[in-house]
Structure formats: structure tokens, C-alpha cells
């Protein structure tokens, strides 16, 4: 089981980024997959979850702080989960991780997102 995040970077406030979580060893359609973020000195924060759904769907949930700005989606064909982040704010800065809720939690190594002028 492996999760690899990509797509982070430096962006100005109001900008957009699209993060990707590439999975191997399991099917993302069969498990809940979440994005978390963490900044130094703070606990890891749940950002969004896409719940399991074998037909390409799956309900989604979001932290209040990102509702209306972030969209989590799943690409079953490529076994990936994406996080589209729009209208980014400086407080969105952090190390973003994806997590799959398998028989155990599986985490990726994270990708850094920095939002600043």
C-alpha cells in the first residue's frame, strides 16, 4: 500500500492549486480517502473526505474553513484522489497529506502548499 501526493507549491492569495494523491496496493473506490493538512505547532486538520463509492461517486465532506473553495474528487480509472483548491488564503498554508482508511490508516508523505503574496 502506498500513497504519493503531488501538486503542491507556492501560490498567491486568491489562486488555485490541484493536489493529487496516487494510490497503489488498493482501489481508492473501495475506501474512504481524506486530505489533511498540518502546520508546525498545530495538530493535523481534516480538510476533506470522499467516501467509498464503487460507481465513481461517493459522498464528500469538508471542513467548514474550506467549504465552497475546495473540491475533493476521485479518478477510479487512474486510482487517484484529487483536491482542487480555489480562492486560496494564507491560512491554507501547510503540509497536505492524503490518508486512506483501510484495515489500518495509510498516509502519504505530504506535499507543501504555501499561500503568500
mmCIF file of C-alpha atoms in Angstrom:
data_model
loop_
_atom_site.group_PDB
_atom_site.id
_atom_site.type_symbol
_atom_site.label_atom_id
_atom_site.label_comp_id
_atom_site.label_asym_id
_atom_site.label_seq_id
_atom_site.Cartn_x
_atom_site.Cartn_y
_atom_site.Cartn_z
ATOM 1 C CA UNK A 1 0.000 0.000 0.000
ATOM 2 C CA UNK A 2 1.404 3.361 -0.997
ATOM 3 C CA UNK A 3 0.077 6.910 -1.285
ATOM 4 C CA UNK A 4 2.012 9.627 -3.086
ATOM 5 C CA UNK A 5 0.897 13.259 -3.018
ATOM 6 C CA UNK A 6 1.825 15.810 -5.640
ATOM 7 C CA UNK A 7 0.783 19.230 -6.878
ATOM 8 C CA UNK A 8 1.802 21.451 -4.022
ATOM 9 C CA UNK A 9 3.653 24.702 -4.480
ATOM 10 C CA UNK A 10 3.730 28.417 -3.906
ATOM 11 C CA UNK A 11 0.685 30.428 -4.926
ATOM 12 C CA UNK A 12 -0.611 33.929 -4.318
ATOM 13 C CA UNK A 13 -3.782 34.544 -2.305
ATOM 14 C CA UNK A 14 -6.819 34.011 -4.488
ATOM 15 C CA UNK A 15 -5.009 31.497 -6.630
ATOM 16 C CA UNK A 16 -5.628 27.801 -7.213
ATOM 17 C CA UNK A 17 -3.809 24.519 -6.881
ATOM 18 C CA UNK A 18 -4.780 20.949 -7.621
ATOM 19 C CA UNK A 19 -3.330 18.274 -5.406
ATOM 20 C CA UNK A 20 -3.235 14.641 -6.434
ATOM 21 C CA UNK A 21 -2.950 11.504 -4.340
ATOM 22 C CA UNK A 22 -1.818 8.484 -6.341
ATOM 23 C CA UNK A 23 -2.601 5.174 -4.692
ATOM 24 C CA UNK A 24 -1.199 1.695 -5.189
ATOM 25 C CA UNK A 25 -1.967 -1.573 -3.476
ATOM 26 C CA UNK A 26 -5.676 -0.903 -3.094
ATOM 27 C CA UNK A 27 -8.578 0.629 -5.009
ATOM 28 C CA UNK A 28 -9.475 4.170 -3.966
ATOM 29 C CA UNK A 29 -13.076 3.481 -4.908
ATOM 30 C CA UNK A 30 -13.405 0.912 -2.139
ATOM 31 C CA UNK A 31 -12.273 3.015 0.816
ATOM 32 C CA UNK A 32 -12.701 6.468 2.309
ATOM 33 C CA UNK A 33 -9.850 8.758 1.304
ATOM 34 C CA UNK A 34 -9.184 12.053 3.063
ATOM 35 C CA UNK A 35 -6.950 15.077 2.780
ATOM 36 C CA UNK A 36 -5.409 16.544 5.912
ATOM 37 C CA UNK A 37 -3.128 19.490 6.460
ATOM 38 C CA UNK A 38 -0.689 20.396 9.163
ATOM 39 C CA UNK A 39 1.292 23.466 10.121
ATOM 40 C CA UNK A 40 4.158 23.443 12.611
ATOM 41 C CA UNK A 41 2.960 23.543 16.183
ATOM 42 C CA UNK A 42 -0.599 22.548 15.365
ATOM 43 C CA UNK A 43 -2.447 19.270 15.118
ATOM 44 C CA UNK A 44 -3.162 17.732 11.776
ATOM 45 C CA UNK A 45 -6.502 19.039 10.484
ATOM 46 C CA UNK A 46 -9.025 17.115 8.409
ATOM 47 C CA UNK A 47 -9.759 19.076 5.248
ATOM 48 C CA UNK A 48 -11.965 16.835 3.102
ATOM 49 C CA UNK A 49 -13.099 13.241 2.698
ATOM 50 C CA UNK A 50 -14.513 11.345 -0.214
ATOM 51 C CA UNK A 51 -16.356 8.272 0.948
ATOM 52 C CA UNK A 52 -16.160 4.945 -0.778
ATOM 53 C CA UNK A 53 -18.307 4.535 -3.878
ATOM 54 C CA UNK A 54 -17.806 1.886 -6.495
ATOM 55 C CA UNK A 55 -19.570 3.717 -9.300
ATOM 56 C CA UNK A 56 -17.287 6.752 -9.450
ATOM 57 C CA UNK A 57 -19.371 8.739 -6.996
ATOM 58 C CA UNK A 58 -19.046 8.840 -3.255
ATOM 59 C CA UNK A 59 -20.324 11.453 -0.886
ATOM 60 C CA UNK A 60 -17.970 14.185 0.223
ATOM 61 C CA UNK A 61 -17.465 16.119 3.435
ATOM 62 C CA UNK A 62 -15.430 19.252 4.083
ATOM 63 C CA UNK A 63 -14.076 21.269 6.938
ATOM 64 C CA UNK A 64 -16.070 24.473 7.395
ATOM 65 C CA UNK A 65 -12.961 26.510 6.650
ATOM 66 C CA UNK A 66 -12.729 25.177 3.087
ATOM 67 C CA UNK A 67 -16.376 24.653 2.115
ATOM 68 C CA UNK A 68 -17.168 26.328 -1.173
ATOM 69 C CA UNK A 69 -13.492 26.688 -2.072
ATOM 70 C CA UNK A 70 -12.093 23.140 -2.148
ATOM 71 C CA UNK A 71 -13.400 20.163 -4.067
ATOM 72 C CA UNK A 72 -12.345 16.565 -3.495
ATOM 73 C CA UNK A 73 -12.834 14.087 -6.317
ATOM 74 C CA UNK A 74 -11.815 10.612 -7.343
ATOM 75 C CA UNK A 75 -10.444 9.195 -10.585
ATOM 76 C CA UNK A 76 -11.123 5.477 -10.373
ATOM 77 C CA UNK A 77 -9.510 4.714 -13.732
ATOM 78 C CA UNK A 78 -6.159 6.088 -12.554
ATOM 79 C CA UNK A 79 -6.644 5.215 -8.882
ATOM 80 C CA UNK A 80 -6.200 8.800 -7.714
ATOM 81 C CA UNK A 81 -7.926 11.274 -5.461
ATOM 82 C CA UNK A 82 -7.657 14.978 -6.186
ATOM 83 C CA UNK A 83 -8.138 18.103 -4.136
ATOM 84 C CA UNK A 84 -8.959 21.187 -6.184
ATOM 85 C CA UNK A 85 -8.227 24.260 -4.097
ATOM 86 C CA UNK A 86 -9.560 27.615 -5.271
ATOM 87 C CA UNK A 87 -9.620 31.068 -3.711
ATOM 88 C CA UNK A 88 -6.646 30.128 -1.602
ATOM 89 C CA UNK A 89 -5.887 32.082 1.548
ATOM 90 C CA UNK A 90 -2.663 32.415 3.547
ATOM 91 C CA UNK A 91 -4.240 30.307 6.289
ATOM 92 C CA UNK A 92 -4.448 27.403 3.828
ATOM 93 C CA UNK A 93 -0.669 27.124 4.010
ATOM 94 C CA UNK A 94 0.511 23.777 5.292
ATOM 95 C CA UNK A 95 1.752 20.305 4.535
ATOM 96 C CA UNK A 96 -1.082 18.406 2.884
ATOM 97 C CA UNK A 97 -1.399 14.670 3.344
ATOM 98 C CA UNK A 98 -3.768 12.112 1.954
ATOM 99 C CA UNK A 99 -4.975 9.245 4.079
ATOM 100 C CA UNK A 100 -6.798 6.078 3.166
ATOM 101 C CA UNK A 101 -8.936 4.412 5.814
ATOM 102 C CA UNK A 102 -8.083 0.798 5.075
ATOM 103 C CA UNK A 103 -7.809 -2.036 7.590
ATOM 104 C CA UNK A 104 -5.321 0.431 9.003
ATOM 105 C CA UNK A 105 -4.793 4.088 8.198
ATOM 106 C CA UNK A 106 -2.329 4.626 5.362
ATOM 107 C CA UNK A 107 -0.661 8.014 4.886
ATOM 108 C CA UNK A 108 1.351 9.634 2.169
ATOM 109 C CA UNK A 109 4.487 11.711 2.718
ATOM 110 C CA UNK A 110 2.774 15.048 2.139
ATOM 111 C CA UNK A 111 3.067 17.929 -0.288
ATOM 112 C CA UNK A 112 3.719 21.522 0.791
ATOM 113 C CA UNK A 113 1.264 24.286 -0.046
ATOM 114 C CA UNK A 114 2.320 27.861 0.590
ATOM 115 C CA UNK A 115 -0.043 30.768 0.024
ATOM 116 C CA UNK A 116 1.588 34.160 0.213
ATOM 117 C CA UNK A 117 1.939 37.380 -1.709
#
